[in-house]
Structure formats: structure tokens, C-alpha cells
PDB file of C-alpha atoms in Angstrom:
ATOM      1  CA  UNK A 259      90.298 123.706  75.847  1.00 71.00           C
ATOM      2  CA  UNK A 260      89.040 126.668  73.515  1.00 76.00           C
ATOM      3  CA  UNK A 261      85.867 124.579  73.017  1.00 78.00           C
ATOM      4  CA  UNK A 262      85.656 123.872  76.878  1.00 82.00           C
ATOM      5  CA  UNK A 263      84.271 125.970  79.537  1.00 88.00           C
ATOM      6  CA  UNK A 264      87.273 127.224  82.065  1.00 90.00           C
ATOM      7  CA  UNK A 265      86.776 127.924  85.931  1.00 91.00           C
ATOM      8  CA  UNK A 266      89.064 130.641  87.035  1.00 92.00           C
ATOM      9  CA  UNK A 267      90.222 131.771  90.808  1.00 90.00           C
ATOM     10  CA  UNK A 268      90.851 135.569  90.411  1.00 90.00           C
ATOM     11  CA  UNK A 269      92.810 137.812  93.507  1.00 88.00           C
ATOM     12  CA  UNK A 270      91.182 140.768  94.767  1.00 89.00           C
ATOM     13  CA  UNK A 271      92.899 143.047  91.930  1.00 90.00           C
ATOM     14  CA  UNK A 272      91.073 140.604  89.358  1.00 90.00           C
ATOM     15  CA  UNK A 273      93.834 138.825  88.425  1.00 90.00           C
ATOM     16  CA  UNK A 274      93.742 134.932  87.124  1.00 92.00           C
ATOM     17  CA  UNK A 275      95.646 132.859  89.412  1.00 92.00           C
ATOM     18  CA  UNK A 276      94.512 129.600  88.919  1.00 91.00           C
ATOM     19  CA  UNK A 277      92.023 127.799  86.554  1.00 91.00           C
ATOM     20  CA  UNK A 278      90.538 124.279  85.429  1.00 90.00           C
ATOM     21  CA  UNK A 279      89.043 123.277  82.570  1.00 89.00           C
ATOM     22  CA  UNK A 280      86.185 121.602  82.490  1.00 89.00           C
ATOM     23  CA  UNK A 281      86.230 118.528  80.446  1.00 86.00           C
ATOM     24  CA  UNK A 282      83.051 116.564  78.776  1.00 77.00           C
ATOM     25  CA  UNK A 283      82.449 113.849  79.958  1.00 83.00           C
ATOM     26  CA  UNK A 284      79.801 111.804  77.906  1.00 83.00           C
ATOM     27  CA  UNK A 285      77.993 110.147  80.884  1.00 86.00           C
ATOM     28  CA  UNK A 286      75.036 111.260  82.555  1.00 87.00           C
ATOM     29  CA  UNK A 287      74.954 113.578  85.544  1.00 91.00           C
ATOM     30  CA  UNK A 288      78.989 113.533  85.780  1.00 92.00           C
ATOM     31  CA  UNK A 289      80.962 116.161  85.223  1.00 90.00           C
ATOM     32  CA  UNK A 290      85.259 116.780  84.864  1.00 90.00           C
ATOM     33  CA  UNK A 291      88.074 118.348  84.812  1.00 87.00           C
ATOM     34  CA  UNK A 292      91.373 117.956  82.986  1.00 83.00           C
ATOM     35  CA  UNK A 293      93.708 121.031  83.303  1.00 83.00           C
ATOM     36  CA  UNK A 294      94.540 122.433  86.755  1.00 85.00           C
ATOM     37  CA  UNK A 295      96.856 125.103  87.040  1.00 87.00           C
ATOM     38  CA  UNK A 296      98.057 127.815  89.528  1.00 88.00           C
ATOM     39  CA  UNK A 297     100.813 130.405  89.820  1.00 89.00           C
ATOM     40  CA  UNK A 298     103.813 128.899  92.596  1.00 86.00           C
ATOM     41  CA  UNK A 299     103.434 131.629  94.228  1.00 86.00           C
ATOM     42  CA  UNK A 300      99.959 131.318  95.865  1.00 81.00           C
ATOM     43  CA  UNK A 301      98.604 129.908  98.813  1.00 80.00           C
ATOM     44  CA  UNK A 302      98.668 126.022  98.305  1.00 79.00           C
ATOM     45  CA  UNK A 303      95.150 125.107  99.066  1.00 85.00           C
ATOM     46  CA  UNK A 304      94.312 127.757  95.948  1.00 87.00           C
ATOM     47  CA  UNK A 305      93.291 124.330  94.178  1.00 87.00           C
ATOM     48  CA  UNK A 306      91.510 122.596  96.913  1.00 90.00           C
ATOM     49  CA  UNK A 307      89.184 125.747  96.967  1.00 90.00           C
ATOM     50  CA  UNK A 308      88.739 125.806  93.241  1.00 90.00           C
ATOM     51  CA  UNK A 309      87.750 122.171  93.466  1.00 90.00           C
ATOM     52  CA  UNK A 310      85.190 123.211  96.476  1.00 91.00           C
ATOM     53  CA  UNK A 311      83.456 125.916  94.971  1.00 91.00           C
ATOM     54  CA  UNK A 312      83.046 123.472  91.457  1.00 91.00           C
ATOM     55  CA  UNK A 313      81.860 120.995  93.981  1.00 91.00           C
ATOM     56  CA  UNK A 314      78.843 123.549  94.965  1.00 93.00           C
ATOM     57  CA  UNK A 315      78.543 124.796  91.620  1.00 92.00           C
ATOM     58  CA  UNK A 316      78.104 121.372  89.621  1.00 91.00           C
ATOM     59  CA  UNK A 317      75.939 120.369  92.657  1.00 93.00           C
ATOM     60  CA  UNK A 318      73.773 123.372  91.720  1.00 94.00           C
ATOM     61  CA  UNK A 319      73.672 122.609  88.040  1.00 91.00           C
ATOM     62  CA  UNK A 320      72.203 118.637  88.694  1.00 93.00           C
ATOM     63  CA  UNK A 321      75.366 117.079  88.620  1.00 93.00           C
ATOM     64  CA  UNK A 322      75.495 113.841  90.843  1.00 93.00           C
ATOM     65  CA  UNK A 323      79.154 112.823  89.980  1.00 92.00           C
ATOM     66  CA  UNK A 324      82.400 114.704  89.386  1.00 90.00           C
ATOM     67  CA  UNK A 325      85.000 113.036  88.050  1.00 87.00           C
ATOM     68  CA  UNK A 326      88.756 113.605  89.421  1.00 85.00           C
ATOM     69  CA  UNK A 327      90.048 111.918  86.515  1.00 79.00           C
ATOM     70  CA  UNK A 328      93.345 109.484  86.605  1.00 76.00           C
ATOM     71  CA  UNK A 329      96.487 109.349  88.904  1.00 73.00           C
ATOM     72  CA  UNK A 330      98.422 107.439  85.631  1.00 68.00           C
ATOM     73  CA  UNK A 331     100.828 104.495  86.509  1.00 68.00           C
ATOM     74  CA  UNK A 332     100.777 105.401  90.471  1.00 70.00           C
ATOM     75  CA  UNK A 333      99.136 101.983  91.080  1.00 72.00           C
ATOM     76  CA  UNK A 334     101.743 100.319  89.093  1.00 75.00           C
ATOM     77  CA  UNK A 335     103.509  97.411  90.865  1.00 79.00           C
ATOM     78  CA  UNK A 336     101.669  97.195  94.159  1.00 78.00           C
ATOM     79  CA  UNK A 337      99.914  93.782  93.096  1.00 82.00           C
ATOM     80  CA  UNK A 338     101.134  90.707  94.500  1.00 86.00           C
ATOM     81  CA  UNK A 339     101.165  89.246  90.723  1.00 87.00           C
ATOM     82  CA  UNK A 340     103.119  92.282  90.121  1.00 84.00           C
ATOM     83  CA  UNK A 341     105.898  91.349  87.586  1.00 81.00           C
ATOM     84  CA  UNK A 342     109.421  92.282  88.259  1.00 81.00           C
ATOM     85  CA  UNK A 343     109.390  94.599  85.464  1.00 76.00           C
ATOM     86  CA  UNK A 344     106.392  96.390  86.735  1.00 79.00           C
ATOM     87  CA  UNK A 345     107.968  96.089  90.795  1.00 82.00           C
ATOM     88  CA  UNK A 346     110.968  97.978  89.273  1.00 77.00           C
ATOM     89  CA  UNK A 347     108.743 100.617  87.422  1.00 74.00           C
ATOM     90  CA  UNK A 348     106.911 101.388  90.876  1.00 76.00           C
ATOM     91  CA  UNK A 349     110.334 102.075  92.656  1.00 77.00           C
ATOM     92  CA  UNK A 350     111.720 104.468  90.178  1.00 70.00           C
ATOM     93  CA  UNK A 351     108.278 105.904  89.553  1.00 68.00           C
ATOM     94  CA  UNK A 352     107.641 106.387  92.987  1.00 67.00           C
ATOM     95  CA  UNK A 353     110.792 107.393  94.208  1.00 70.00           C
ATOM     96  CA  UNK A 354     111.739 109.787  91.303  1.00 64.00           C
ATOM     97  CA  UNK A 355     109.743 112.818  91.797  1.00 55.00           C
ATOM     98  CA  UNK A 356     111.498 115.130  88.940  1.00 54.00           C
ATOM     99  CA  UNK A 357     109.867 112.772  86.228  1.00 53.00           C
ATOM    100  CA  UNK A 358     106.153 113.252  86.875  1.00 57.00           C
ATOM    101  CA  UNK A 359     104.610 113.344  90.385  1.00 61.00           C
ATOM    102  CA  UNK A 360     102.410 109.959  90.247  1.00 65.00           C
ATOM    103  CA  UNK A 361     101.826 109.097  93.957  1.00 68.00           C
ATOM    104  CA  UNK A 362     101.811 112.904  94.600  1.00 73.00           C
ATOM    105  CA  UNK A 363      98.781 113.227  92.016  1.00 77.00           C
ATOM    106  CA  UNK A 364      97.232 110.396  93.361  1.00 78.00           C
ATOM    107  CA  UNK A 365      97.551 111.156  97.376  1.00 81.00           C
ATOM    108  CA  UNK A 366      96.392 114.761  96.162  1.00 80.00           C
ATOM    109  CA  UNK A 367      92.986 113.517  94.952  1.00 85.00           C
ATOM    110  CA  UNK A 368      92.712 110.985  97.797  1.00 85.00           C
ATOM    111  CA  UNK A 369      92.093 113.679  99.947  1.00 87.00           C
ATOM    112  CA  UNK A 370      88.079 113.714  98.342  1.00 84.00           C
ATOM    113  CA  UNK A 371      87.911 110.385  98.785  1.00 84.00           C
ATOM    114  CA  UNK A 372      87.610 109.111  95.322  1.00 83.00           C
ATOM    115  CA  UNK A 373      86.006 105.379  93.935  1.00 84.00           C
ATOM    116  CA  UNK A 374      89.044 104.379  92.355  1.00 79.00           C
ATOM    117  CA  UNK A 375      88.469 102.181  89.096  1.00 78.00           C
ATOM    118  CA  UNK A 376      91.449 100.751  87.310  1.00 73.00           C
ATOM    119  CA  UNK A 377      92.793 101.412  83.523  1.00 71.00           C
ATOM    120  CA  UNK A 378      95.336  99.360  81.973  1.00 70.00           C
ATOM    121  CA  UNK A 379      97.891  99.705  79.953  1.00 70.00           C
ATOM    122  CA  UNK A 380      98.148  97.342  77.289  1.00 75.00           C
ATOM    123  CA  UNK A 381     101.726  97.092  75.194  1.00 72.00           C
ATOM    124  CA  UNK A 382     103.319  94.600  72.553  1.00 76.00           C
ATOM    125  CA  UNK A 383     105.312  91.843  74.402  1.00 73.00           C
ATOM    126  CA  UNK A 384     107.995  92.609  72.163  1.00 75.00           C
ATOM    127  CA  UNK A 385     107.888  96.354  73.614  1.00 73.00           C
ATOM    128  CA  UNK A 386     109.185  96.904  76.894  1.00 74.00           C
ATOM    129  CA  UNK A 387     107.218  98.216  80.096  1.00 70.00           C
ATOM    130  CA  UNK A 388     110.335 100.611  81.010  1.00 72.00           C
ATOM    131  CA  UNK A 389     109.840 102.102  76.779  1.00 77.00           C
ATOM    132  CA  UNK A 390     105.784 101.912  77.412  1.00 76.00           C
ATOM    133  CA  UNK A 391     106.281 103.730  80.932  1.00 70.00           C
ATOM    134  CA  UNK A 392     108.728 106.386  79.207  1.00 73.00           C
ATOM    135  CA  UNK A 393     106.096 107.118  76.173  1.00 76.00           C
ATOM    136  CA  UNK A 394     103.053 107.677  78.912  1.00 71.00           C
ATOM    137  CA  UNK A 395     105.379 110.060  81.253  1.00 69.00           C
ATOM    138  CA  UNK A 396     106.444 112.277  78.068  1.00 72.00           C
ATOM    139  CA  UNK A 397     102.470 111.992  76.949  1.00 69.00           C
ATOM    140  CA  UNK A 398     101.257 113.466  80.089  1.00 61.00           C
ATOM    141  CA  UNK A 399     103.919 115.406  81.712  1.00 61.00           C
ATOM    142  CA  UNK A 400     105.885 116.640  78.969  1.00 55.00           C
ATOM    143  CA  UNK A 401     108.254 120.006  79.418  1.00 53.00           C
ATOM    144  CA  UNK A 402     107.285 122.032  82.526  1.00 49.00           C
ATOM    145  CA  UNK A 403     105.997 125.084  81.229  1.00 46.00           C
ATOM    146  CA  UNK A 404     105.508 128.162  83.328  1.00 48.00           C
ATOM    147  CA  UNK A 405     101.939 129.490  82.920  1.00 45.00           C
ATOM    148  CA  UNK A 406     101.186 131.940  80.989  1.00 46.00           C
ATOM    149  CA  UNK A 407      97.833 134.155  81.151  1.00 46.00           C
ATOM    150  CA  UNK A 408      97.047 136.112  78.085  1.00 46.00           C
ATOM    151  CA  UNK A 409      94.613 139.170  78.374  1.00 45.00           C
ATOM    152  CA  UNK A 410      91.390 139.122  76.174  1.00 45.00           C
ATOM    153  CA  UNK A 411      90.575 141.844  73.897  1.00 41.00           C
TER     154      UNK A 411
END
């Protein structure tokens, strides 16, 4: 994050209330964000406002595509060909919100009518799907931390 531009939202007092870091995307005419956070007591639409500003800025800068990133495991177990383990994983991860809001993240991004493309998780047959998914959740979600804003010198 220290090497990427960061978009910030400020209140009328100039205090930062939300941010997104611009992630390098090595595809022509494409821009993306990675981490996005906002203070919990700010209005719920603040991230949407940031996206709109970023869309406008990116267009002015000559970008043609805005990559919203992934919604990991949000579609697991939904195909007719899904194995029992995948269907169970879907039931758990779509209904147990405290682990990570997979469905919520996909629903949030769907507001912008993205073109979704599949990404796949490969794991060893001797390794259980449940273990692989827990590792993904730990990698993506980690422990919830409060946003702390540091003031520069």
C-alpha cells in the first residue's frame, strides 16, 4: 500500500472518513482498487460515493475499464455439477456471516453490473475442501481490525 496511490474521502473538517488504495493492474486501460475501508459511524453510501468519484476520475485519466476485484467463494456450490462438499461449503459460507461476507461482497459489487469471470481454487485431493476454504477465509478476512488513521508529519 505504501507504493500505490490512495483515494480518500474527507468530511467537512478535512478528516479522512474512508479510503481505497489503487491497485496496479497490468492490463492496458484498466484500473482497480484493492482495500477499501470506511469509519463505521459514517453514512452507509460513502463507499458508493467514492466509487462514483473514482469512476469519473479514471475516465478523465483515460482508463476504459474499472476492475472491481473478486468476490471470493461467492459462487461456490451453485453449479448443477457441484460436489456435496461444495454445496455444504456454499450453505455454510452464505449463511454464516461472521466468517466473511462473501455473498454481501458480491451483492455490493453487483450494483455496478460487472462482467464476472470465473477464478478457480485448486487444491490437492488429499486436502479437504473445507480446509482449503478456511485457509482462503483466513487469508482474505483475517481478524477484524479497527481503522486507525495516522497523521503525517
